[in-house]
Every structure is written in structure tokens, then in C-alpha cells.
XYZ file of C-alpha atoms in Angstrom:
568
model
C -22.613 25.049 -63.304
C -26.280 25.929 -62.725
C -26.339 24.104 -59.371
C -23.374 26.091 -58.041
C -24.935 29.378 -59.226
C -28.293 28.635 -57.616
C -26.585 27.549 -54.392
C -24.736 30.851 -54.164
C -27.940 32.777 -54.874
C -29.822 30.853 -52.194
C -27.189 31.933 -49.667
C -28.196 35.551 -50.324
C -31.909 34.872 -49.940
C -32.110 36.070 -46.312
C -30.399 39.295 -47.310
C -33.060 39.939 -49.997
C -35.866 39.239 -47.509
C -34.472 41.748 -45.008
C -34.156 44.339 -47.802
C -37.888 43.935 -48.451
C -38.725 44.190 -44.748
C -36.686 47.385 -44.382
C -38.324 48.789 -47.583
C -35.004 50.086 -48.881
C -35.592 48.904 -52.465
C -38.568 48.418 -54.702
C -39.584 45.050 -56.103
C -38.180 45.866 -59.558
C -34.880 46.959 -58.050
C -34.571 43.745 -56.044
C -35.268 41.723 -59.190
C -32.514 43.672 -60.961
C -30.073 42.914 -58.104
C -30.855 39.186 -58.341
C -30.491 39.232 -62.143
C -27.070 40.917 -61.973
C -25.831 38.537 -59.294
C -26.929 35.526 -61.346
C -25.138 36.969 -64.371
C -21.907 37.457 -62.393
C -22.113 33.999 -60.843
C -22.420 32.392 -64.285
C -19.414 34.426 -65.453
C -17.359 33.123 -62.505
C -18.304 29.498 -63.234
C -16.627 29.503 -66.654
C -13.696 27.217 -67.319
C -11.365 30.094 -68.205
C -11.494 32.418 -65.225
C -10.770 36.112 -65.809
C -9.884 38.922 -63.457
C -12.390 41.184 -65.224
C -15.300 38.965 -64.159
C -14.271 39.114 -60.502
C -13.737 42.877 -60.732
C -17.184 43.398 -62.266
C -18.841 41.401 -59.466
C -16.887 43.311 -56.787
C -17.784 46.702 -58.286
C -21.506 45.863 -58.381
C -21.439 44.828 -54.722
C -19.600 48.021 -53.765
C -22.140 50.123 -55.689
C -24.902 48.275 -53.837
C -23.261 49.117 -50.501
C -23.069 52.815 -51.418
C -26.693 52.803 -52.559
C -27.742 51.188 -49.277
C -25.965 53.918 -47.347
C -27.721 56.662 -49.334
C -31.127 55.016 -48.936
C -30.627 54.650 -45.189
C -29.718 58.332 -44.930
C -32.832 59.337 -46.864
C -35.265 57.104 -45.008
C -33.424 57.180 -41.646
C -33.765 53.392 -41.496
C -31.218 51.663 -39.275
C -32.685 48.179 -38.967
C -31.051 44.932 -40.120
C -27.540 46.384 -40.503
C -25.981 43.102 -39.416
C -28.192 41.117 -41.792
C -27.783 43.136 -45.018
C -24.456 45.011 -44.983
C -22.572 42.251 -43.210
C -23.768 39.717 -45.772
C -22.529 41.908 -48.640
C -19.167 42.406 -46.931
C -18.754 38.656 -46.415
C -19.504 38.127 -50.118
C -16.868 40.716 -51.044
C -14.300 38.982 -48.817
C -15.147 35.637 -50.463
C -14.683 37.120 -53.939
C -11.333 38.640 -53.002
C -10.154 35.311 -51.580
C -11.163 33.444 -54.726
C -9.420 36.075 -56.835
C -6.171 35.770 -54.845
C -6.335 31.981 -55.019
C -6.944 31.879 -58.775
C -4.434 34.582 -59.718
C -1.636 34.255 -57.179
C 0.986 35.604 -59.591
C -0.631 39.055 -59.722
C 0.534 41.296 -56.898
C -2.102 43.990 -57.534
C -4.839 41.497 -56.616
C -3.216 40.832 -53.235
C -2.681 44.551 -52.569
C -6.338 45.326 -53.319
C -7.462 42.646 -50.868
C -5.099 44.062 -48.230
C -6.443 47.591 -48.732
C -10.019 46.303 -48.538
C -9.287 44.595 -45.197
C -7.690 47.831 -43.940
C -10.874 49.743 -44.755
C -12.903 47.139 -42.871
C -10.517 47.363 -39.909
C -9.543 43.681 -39.991
C -5.870 44.090 -39.150
C -5.368 40.435 -38.187
C -6.498 39.446 -41.683
C -4.104 42.026 -43.122
C -1.170 40.450 -41.258
C -2.147 36.978 -42.515
C -2.445 38.268 -46.073
C 1.007 39.872 -45.870
C 2.484 36.581 -44.665
C 0.820 34.676 -47.497
C 1.899 37.273 -50.070
C 5.496 37.076 -48.870
C 5.412 33.288 -49.133
C 4.327 33.547 -52.772
C 6.259 36.614 -54.007
C 8.940 37.155 -51.354
C 11.730 35.809 -53.560
C 10.787 37.779 -56.683
C 9.633 41.132 -55.230
C 11.901 42.197 -52.353
C 10.084 45.517 -51.959
C 7.158 43.647 -50.417
C 9.270 42.859 -47.348
C 9.899 46.572 -46.792
C 6.213 47.475 -47.157
C 5.195 44.664 -44.781
C 7.702 45.882 -42.183
C 6.407 49.458 -42.581
C 2.848 48.234 -41.996
C 3.920 46.404 -38.823
C 5.639 49.518 -37.498
C 2.960 52.086 -38.299
C -0.607 50.966 -38.947
C -0.593 47.656 -37.100
C 0.878 49.216 -33.945
C -1.816 51.902 -33.801
C -4.537 49.296 -34.374
C -3.146 47.056 -31.614
C -2.871 49.964 -29.173
C -6.447 51.034 -29.840
C -7.816 47.513 -29.414
C -5.829 46.944 -26.206
C -6.920 50.264 -24.740
C -10.531 49.498 -25.641
C -10.355 46.108 -23.922
C -8.689 47.562 -20.845
C -11.248 50.369 -20.575
C -14.168 47.917 -20.749
C -12.569 45.637 -18.153
C -11.872 48.538 -15.780
C -15.445 49.823 -16.118
C -16.805 46.352 -15.312
C -14.557 46.053 -12.269
C -15.601 49.491 -11.037
C -19.266 48.570 -11.303
C -18.651 45.370 -9.320
C -16.680 47.362 -6.765
C -19.588 49.796 -6.317
C -22.094 46.958 -5.885
C -19.933 45.290 -3.256
C -19.512 48.600 -1.454
C -23.283 49.135 -1.305
C -23.849 45.588 -0.059
C -21.218 46.033 2.622
C -22.823 49.280 3.819
C -26.255 47.651 3.951
C -24.962 44.677 5.928
C -23.090 46.822 8.452
C -26.167 48.997 9.059
C -28.731 46.275 9.698
C -26.994 43.750 11.930
C -29.145 41.671 14.253
C -27.775 39.905 17.298
C -29.106 36.526 16.159
C -27.499 36.559 12.723
C -24.395 38.454 13.763
C -21.928 35.591 13.153
C -23.318 34.777 9.728
C -23.292 38.412 8.683
C -19.735 38.878 9.951
C -18.598 35.935 7.816
C -20.378 37.399 4.792
C -18.814 40.802 5.475
C -15.320 39.291 5.668
C -15.874 37.490 2.343
C -17.113 40.667 0.709
C -14.090 42.590 1.992
C -11.719 39.970 0.579
C -13.428 40.117 -2.830
C -13.276 43.905 -2.618
C -9.531 43.770 -2.031
C -9.118 41.361 -4.931
C -11.093 43.681 -7.198
C -8.956 46.642 -6.166
C -5.791 44.667 -6.925
C -7.228 43.681 -10.303
C -7.988 47.315 -11.114
C -4.427 48.245 -10.167
C -3.071 45.533 -12.485
C -5.256 46.785 -15.319
C -4.055 50.332 -14.760
C -0.464 49.093 -14.844
C -1.121 47.204 -18.088
C -2.677 50.331 -19.526
C 0.466 52.312 -18.735
C 2.675 49.680 -20.398
C 0.557 49.011 -23.506
C 2.297 51.533 -25.765
C 5.829 50.385 -24.954
C 4.955 46.693 -25.251
C 3.290 47.065 -28.641
C 6.139 49.213 -29.996
C 8.716 46.667 -28.822
C 6.814 43.801 -30.493
C 6.464 45.846 -33.704
C 10.214 46.523 -33.863
C 10.948 42.830 -33.386
C 8.452 41.788 -36.081
C 9.749 44.369 -38.561
C 13.331 43.240 -37.916
C 12.319 39.631 -38.523
C 10.647 40.497 -41.812
C 13.588 42.541 -43.090
C 16.186 39.926 -42.121
C 14.185 37.165 -43.825
C 13.867 39.331 -46.915
C 17.627 39.993 -46.944
C 18.317 36.267 -46.544
C 16.206 35.530 -49.624
C 17.339 38.627 -51.581
C 20.882 39.383 -50.382
C 21.642 41.842 -53.204
C 18.618 44.086 -52.610
C 19.876 47.518 -51.547
C 16.442 48.738 -50.469
C 16.088 46.106 -47.751
C 19.526 46.888 -46.307
C 18.706 50.606 -46.175
C 15.339 49.879 -44.570
C 17.134 47.786 -41.957
C 19.383 50.779 -41.213
C 16.272 52.943 -40.683
C 14.736 50.305 -38.433
C 17.853 50.015 -36.280
C 17.905 53.807 -35.934
C 14.263 53.701 -34.760
C 15.017 50.881 -32.312
C 18.029 52.761 -30.920
C 15.898 55.848 -30.348
C 13.138 53.759 -28.725
C 15.551 52.004 -26.364
C 17.187 55.297 -25.417
C 13.959 57.134 -24.685
C 11.665 54.397 -23.361
C 13.786 51.484 -22.095
C 17.078 52.858 -20.789
C 15.399 54.885 -18.036
C 13.580 51.795 -16.813
C 16.816 49.846 -16.220
C 17.862 51.988 -13.259
C 14.304 52.454 -12.046
C 13.298 48.789 -12.061
C 14.444 48.363 -8.425
C 12.104 49.742 -5.815
C 13.311 52.932 -4.148
C 15.543 54.137 -6.989
C 12.973 56.400 -8.651
C 14.231 59.970 -9.074
C 11.164 62.148 -8.610
C 11.275 65.901 -7.978
C 11.130 66.404 -4.207
C 10.754 70.007 -3.112
C 10.689 70.283 0.699
C 8.104 73.067 0.832
C 5.591 71.746 -1.634
C 5.863 67.995 -1.090
C 5.838 67.566 2.683
C 2.147 66.805 2.761
C 2.404 64.384 -0.134
C 5.094 61.994 1.078
C 2.732 59.040 1.263
C 1.531 59.708 -2.262
C 5.122 59.963 -3.499
C 5.964 56.621 -1.896
C 3.033 55.005 -3.648
C 4.105 56.540 -6.943
C 7.656 55.289 -6.500
C 6.460 51.811 -5.673
C 4.089 51.709 -8.654
C 6.796 53.017 -11.013
C 9.286 50.437 -9.757
C 6.761 47.633 -10.243
C 5.933 48.842 -13.765
C 9.599 48.995 -14.696
C 10.341 45.545 -13.309
C 7.368 44.076 -15.141
C 8.374 45.660 -18.445
C 12.080 44.808 -18.159
C 11.206 41.138 -17.644
C 9.943 41.117 -21.254
C 13.025 42.793 -22.766
C 15.531 40.237 -24.111
C 17.808 42.547 -26.116
C 21.225 43.767 -25.001
C 20.193 47.259 -23.911
C 23.672 48.750 -23.577
C 24.687 47.472 -27.022
C 21.546 48.833 -28.707
C 21.516 52.211 -26.957
C 25.208 52.782 -27.672
C 24.485 52.416 -31.402
C 26.234 49.078 -31.822
C 23.472 47.438 -33.857
C 23.117 50.498 -36.091
C 26.863 50.609 -36.619
C 26.968 46.928 -37.612
C 24.243 47.399 -40.236
C 25.954 50.506 -41.620
C 29.283 48.715 -41.891
C 27.669 45.777 -43.696
C 26.155 48.175 -46.279
C 29.478 49.962 -46.782
C 31.364 46.672 -47.147
C 28.851 45.175 -49.588
C 28.625 48.229 -51.867
C 31.849 50.219 -51.375
C 31.761 51.687 -54.910
C 28.029 52.380 -55.305
C 27.571 56.135 -55.040
C 23.747 56.129 -54.949
C 23.579 53.606 -52.114
C 26.134 55.467 -50.028
C 24.379 58.793 -50.644
C 21.056 57.362 -49.463
C 22.848 55.920 -46.436
C 24.278 59.371 -45.735
C 20.779 60.873 -45.885
C 19.583 58.362 -43.289
C 22.571 59.037 -41.044
C 22.210 62.824 -41.350
C 18.609 62.544 -40.094
C 19.782 60.923 -36.816
C 23.313 62.224 -36.153
C 23.022 61.763 -32.373
C 22.505 57.990 -32.723
C 25.484 57.235 -34.983
C 29.100 56.912 -33.941
C 31.397 59.725 -35.088
C 33.941 57.271 -36.516
C 31.302 55.655 -38.720
C 30.137 59.064 -39.934
C 33.641 60.179 -40.864
C 34.323 56.874 -42.646
C 31.142 57.223 -44.694
C 31.891 60.850 -45.587
C 35.434 59.996 -46.674
C 34.167 57.224 -48.955
C 31.617 59.547 -50.501
C 34.221 62.232 -51.148
C 36.552 59.722 -52.823
C 33.811 58.465 -55.117
C 32.604 61.971 -56.001
C 36.113 63.172 -56.804
C 37.037 60.152 -58.974
C 33.994 59.055 -61.044
C 36.086 57.145 -63.625
C 37.863 55.213 -60.925
C 34.479 54.348 -59.394
C 33.152 52.950 -62.683
C 36.281 50.916 -63.366
C 36.369 49.640 -59.786
C 32.736 48.508 -59.932
C 33.318 46.738 -63.272
C 36.482 45.091 -61.973
C 34.807 43.922 -58.782
C 31.823 42.437 -60.640
C 34.032 40.668 -63.184
C 36.453 39.455 -60.522
C 33.586 38.136 -58.374
C 32.161 36.195 -61.319
C 35.586 34.818 -62.253
C 36.269 33.758 -58.684
C 32.891 32.034 -58.503
C 33.534 30.152 -61.730
C 36.959 29.015 -60.535
C 35.491 27.880 -57.247
C 32.754 25.890 -58.974
C 35.253 24.195 -61.324
C 37.380 23.262 -58.308
C 34.282 21.762 -56.688
C 33.598 19.609 -59.763
C 37.161 18.278 -59.888
C 37.101 17.507 -56.165
C 33.817 15.615 -56.586
C 35.241 13.516 -59.421
C 38.378 12.717 -57.382
C 36.376 11.716 -54.281
C 34.102 9.466 -56.384
C 37.153 7.652 -57.824
C 39.012 7.378 -54.519
C 36.419 7.173 -51.711
C 33.024 6.433 -53.278
C 29.662 8.023 -53.940
C 28.485 8.469 -50.358
C 31.633 10.413 -49.429
C 31.140 12.650 -52.482
C 27.559 13.409 -51.409
C 28.764 14.254 -47.902
C 31.364 16.569 -49.433
C 28.621 18.346 -51.383
C 26.567 18.796 -48.212
C 29.577 20.237 -46.400
C 29.906 22.896 -49.123
C 26.303 24.000 -49.577
C 24.157 22.554 -46.749
C 25.577 24.314 -43.712
C 22.458 24.253 -41.509
C 20.824 21.090 -40.218
C 17.367 22.608 -39.790
C 16.279 21.891 -43.357
C 17.406 22.592 -46.902
C 15.521 25.868 -47.172
C 17.404 27.497 -44.310
C 20.931 26.281 -44.984
C 21.018 25.893 -48.761
C 23.754 28.143 -50.158
C 23.434 26.782 -53.693
C 20.151 28.662 -54.253
C 21.984 32.010 -54.166
C 24.347 31.093 -57.037
C 23.584 32.647 -60.424
C 21.810 29.951 -62.500
C 23.025 31.473 -65.777
C 26.621 30.366 -65.068
C 27.345 27.121 -66.978
C 29.571 25.736 -64.212
C 26.678 26.020 -61.741
C 24.370 24.075 -64.068
C 27.047 21.407 -64.484
C 27.469 21.134 -60.733
C 23.708 20.669 -60.332
C 23.706 17.855 -62.871
C 26.644 16.184 -61.093
C 24.735 16.291 -57.791
C 21.698 14.567 -59.308
C 23.924 12.086 -61.145
C 25.626 11.141 -57.875
C 22.221 10.500 -56.279
C 21.013 8.285 -59.155
C 24.301 6.329 -59.208
C 24.152 5.824 -55.465
C 20.608 4.423 -55.722
C 21.513 2.125 -58.650
C 24.663 0.828 -56.886
C 22.658 0.027 -53.761
C 20.210 -2.030 -55.893
C 23.071 -3.866 -57.634
C 24.757 -4.707 -54.324
C 21.513 -6.170 -53.016
C 21.113 -8.301 -56.155
C 24.705 -9.573 -55.953
C 24.391 -10.698 -52.370
C 20.973 -12.266 -53.211
C 19.510 -10.938 -49.986
C 16.040 -9.488 -49.739
C 16.221 -5.774 -49.016
C 15.229 -5.132 -45.462
C 13.230 -2.200 -44.165
C 16.220 -0.124 -43.109
C 17.753 -0.048 -46.603
C 14.397 0.826 -48.140
C 13.934 3.569 -45.606
C 17.408 4.934 -46.403
C 16.630 5.080 -50.136
C 13.287 6.811 -49.663
C 14.810 9.258 -47.180
C 17.571 10.239 -49.626
C 14.984 10.598 -52.400
C 12.794 12.812 -50.222
C 15.736 15.010 -49.214
C 16.748 15.478 -52.848
C 13.171 16.283 -53.856
C 12.798 18.828 -51.034
C 16.070 20.425 -52.109
C 14.846 20.661 -55.723
C 11.551 22.171 -54.550
C 13.445 24.816 -52.608
C 15.555 25.600 -55.678
C 12.346 25.968 -57.714
C 11.350 28.944 -55.521
C 14.720 30.657 -56.092
C 16.098 32.322 -59.273
C 16.808 28.798 -60.549
C 13.079 28.271 -61.035
C 12.604 31.548 -62.957
C 15.731 31.655 -65.124
C 17.072 28.140 -65.688
C 15.254 25.725 -68.036
C 18.119 23.240 -67.513
C 17.109 23.007 -63.848
C 13.598 21.844 -64.759
C 14.974 19.351 -67.319
C 17.234 17.936 -64.596
C 14.268 17.782 -62.198
C 12.254 15.786 -64.764
C 15.200 13.437 -65.374
C 15.563 12.901 -61.611
C 11.902 11.857 -61.291
C 12.190 9.678 -64.384
C 15.348 7.790 -63.386
C 15.400 7.545 -59.613
C 12.211 9.215 -58.375
C 8.492 8.926 -59.069
C 7.359 8.991 -62.723
C 3.846 10.084 -61.776
C 5.242 13.446 -60.624
C 6.574 14.413 -64.063
C 3.348 16.143 -65.297
C 3.209 18.188 -62.101
C 6.855 19.242 -62.563
C 6.140 20.298 -66.171
C 3.121 22.316 -65.002
C 5.215 24.064 -62.331
C 7.861 24.891 -64.920
C 5.230 26.453 -67.181
C 3.961 28.603 -64.282
C 7.361 29.579 -62.879
C 9.694 30.206 -65.819
C 9.905 33.579 -67.511
C 8.862 33.753 -71.210
C 12.325 33.431 -72.820
C 13.556 30.598 -70.532
C 10.214 28.849 -71.013
C 10.712 28.840 -74.796
C 14.131 27.255 -74.264
C 12.568 24.749 -71.881
C 9.989 23.636 -74.452
C 12.707 23.351 -77.098
C 14.891 21.219 -74.814
C 11.908 19.089 -73.820
C 10.934 18.451 -77.440
C 14.517 17.585 -78.376
C 14.705 15.087 -75.484
C 11.398 13.509 -76.521
C 12.571 13.147 -80.122
C 15.890 11.648 -79.012
């Protein structure tokens, strides 16, 4: 413990030396800073880590930063900013990272780190933190997807535009300086030309003129990029926000907030494509630019107008090469209409959801189809006029959906039993995959079983049947090898390990779904899988994951079931 503390204090030794050189603190104050840092470092090295210890260390470093700012204002000392303040900021970032790593289950810790990076202006770090936060809490807190999409649309776009404009301005200034230098050299060479060195100088002049032309073309390209920066960044932000919201809806299909946020996003994208993209479709071909041409005022400026038309056509063609969306479908409101219809079909009897949808539609009436507006208004009027019918309809739909799901799951179990008796275990496993594994790109993307309510007994029974089929298939393969008295070759071993890995990956994906939070039977089945047909050394890790993932009441049931199994 003492070695780690002293190592961390030695890392801040240069910072203390520069504080003494700048004469910002007295010797007693520096000793007090070192004493407090040593105290905080010892608190962080304890076995039982606490959030309060990290918070205390972070607050002392922030107070030190404020005190440094006040002392610099008083003494007008501006030396060693990169040595003192940057060192403190790097220590604060390290503390926030350790805090997020130790306490990943707490969302407030992640949000504080994100806000701290926003204050520092590190927007790339903010995007990485949002991605990591969504990986950890995306299945339990669907509101995080909406806030991440809002950040991509608003703050990240402005930060990207500012950084791009700053880069382009520096590059254009550098090119202009080079252009001026070349111009002065060219003038000097053309003035003082001797007859002896005339050929050499002419070659040099031709080279300089070629480089000058290249520099002028580069400046034109930079100016074109500067004109297209805003539209490019906005288009990328809309795509990124749509990706985040669709992934959040795929993981949380019953979240109404994400569906409504997707409606808002599609309205924004429709407006953007109408105002900024649709005009470029007709103007992307050279010569089709509609500029105001008054005969009296623009006769002298025909050459300038031709240049403007050519530049506008080139800009439009360059931008339209990056657009991959169906422009006519988006600008006509087709995407917005599809999202609205999906919300109305999913929650036809939910008055609050439809009212919020009506508020969104009323804000952009010019982007929505009239038929969709009238359909939404008629549904709202029916629900407002008949509140009792709405309540009974919602209860009936929920009960009927649950009953239908139970019947479907019982039919699946009977079909599995029949296929095992008639066709065998491998055919039964293929039948299971045809029901729930509909995508071949991995179990996380195509697993439909993760969206089933784990509190339904038929679903738990179907899970146990799936694991039982796997264990029986493995045991039958071993028995067949022993009967034939043939040494198992590499292909059969590879098949067994591949099936085991697929089943384990599927169980890991279920652990990140509501099954991992609500179902203790799932974790018992996972332990039995590793005990019977998997790897026994993984059982302690599975128990630890269950203790970290399950909610308090399901965890009590899990411990009771685990103790009863151990006693049996």
C-alpha cells in the first residue's frame, strides 16, 4: 500500500517544484497540499473502496485549481501553466476513470465524468464515455440512449464544426503565406534576369508558377470544404443519432420515450433534407444553377456569375456524392410517417403516448401527411370520449398478449418433445434456432428469446429444455464414440467445443437482458450447464455475476435455490 502511495506522490513531484518556482504558494501551504494528497491516496488504497473517498480527493484537487487561478490573478503570474494545471487536470481524469471502473453500476458517476470532460472541451472523450455507458447500462436505462442522441445532435455538432473551421482557417492562412512568398520570388526572378542564366531562371520560374497554381487550387478546395462543413457535420449527426435510437429501441422495444424521440429525429431529418439537400439535387449538374440575372445590373458581371455557377455545381456534386439516403422518400415525409404509424400501432390505446405524439406533430404540421394527422386526431377523440372503453381495451390487450405468448411457448415445448422422439436431438436444436435465432451474425443480434418476459413459467421451462437438449446431445455423442470404440478425432472435438461456446455466448447475452436482472432460475440453469456439460472452473465467476446483476428480491430467491441445491 505504501509503495503505491509514494509512487503516486512522486509523479506529482515536478508539479510541486514548478509551484515553488512560480512562487504561487508558501512552503507551509505546499506541505499541506502534499499531506492532503498522501491522506487521500491512502484512503484510495483500502480494500473496501468507497465513492466518498474518490469524491473527497476530486474536491480537493478542484479547490486547488480554483486557488491557483486566484493566485495567478493576484500576482499576474502566467508561467508553467502546462506544467501545473495540466498535471492537476490529468490527475482528475485519472480519478474519474478509476471511479467509473470501480463503480460501474452507478450512473451518476458516469454522468459526472461526462460533464467534467465537457467542461474541459474533450468531446471525443465524451463520445467514448457515452458509448461505454450505453454498453453497461443501455439495457436497464433506456433514457440514456435519448440523451446520447441529443448530445450527438446538439453539442457534438457545434464542437465538430468549430474544430473543422479552426483547422480550415489555419490551413488557408498557411497556404496564403506560401502563395505570397512564391509571388515575391517570382517578381524578383522576373526583374533580375541575366542573359547567361536565362534558361535556368526560366525553368525555375515555370516550376514556381506550377506550384503557385497548385496552391491556388488547394485554397479553392479548402474554401469549398469550408462551405460544406456545416451540412456534412449535420448529416453525420443525424445518422449517428438515428443509429443510437434504433439500437436503444432494439434493446428496449417497449420504451415509449425512445419511439417519440425517433419521431422528433425523423422530423428534424425531413426538415434538413428539404432545406439543405433537396436544392442541391437539381443544382449538382453544372449549368443548372438558378441565380438572379437582371440584365441591367449583371451585364458587367457575367464572368463572375459563370464562376459562381461552376463553383456551386461542383459543391453540390461533391456533397451529393456523400448522401446515401433516398432523398425523395425522406423529403416527402415517408420516414416520418412510418415511425408515426409504428407508434400508433404499438400503443393504440395509450392516451398519454398519443397526446405527446400529437404535440410533436403539431409543432411541424408542414412535414406530416394530412392523412396521418387525421388518423391520429380521430384516435385521440375516440379515446377521450370513451375512457372506460380505453381502460378495458388496454387490460384486454395486455392479458390477451400474455395468454397468446403462454400458448405459443407451450406449443413450442410440445413440438420440441415430439421432434426429439421422432427425429432426434440435433433436429430439435435446429428447430429451436429457427424459432429464436433468426440472424446469422451472432446471438446478440438475432436472439428473440431475450425479449420474452422471464417471469413467465413457460419461458423458464423452455430455457431449461434448451439446455437439457444441449447436455443430452453432448452425452449421446460421447456414448456413440465409446460404443464404436474409435478414438474421437479432431473434427468431433471441434464440433463439441463449438456447440459449447455458442451456448455459453447465448447465455452471456441473456445475462445482459431482463433475464439476468429478474430470473434467479436462469442463473441456476447457467450454473448447471457449466457443471454438467461446460467448464466447472467458471462456476464461481457465474455466481459472482449473479450477485452483481440480480435485483435484491430475485437475489434472495437465488441464494435460497442455491442452498437447497447444495443440500440436496
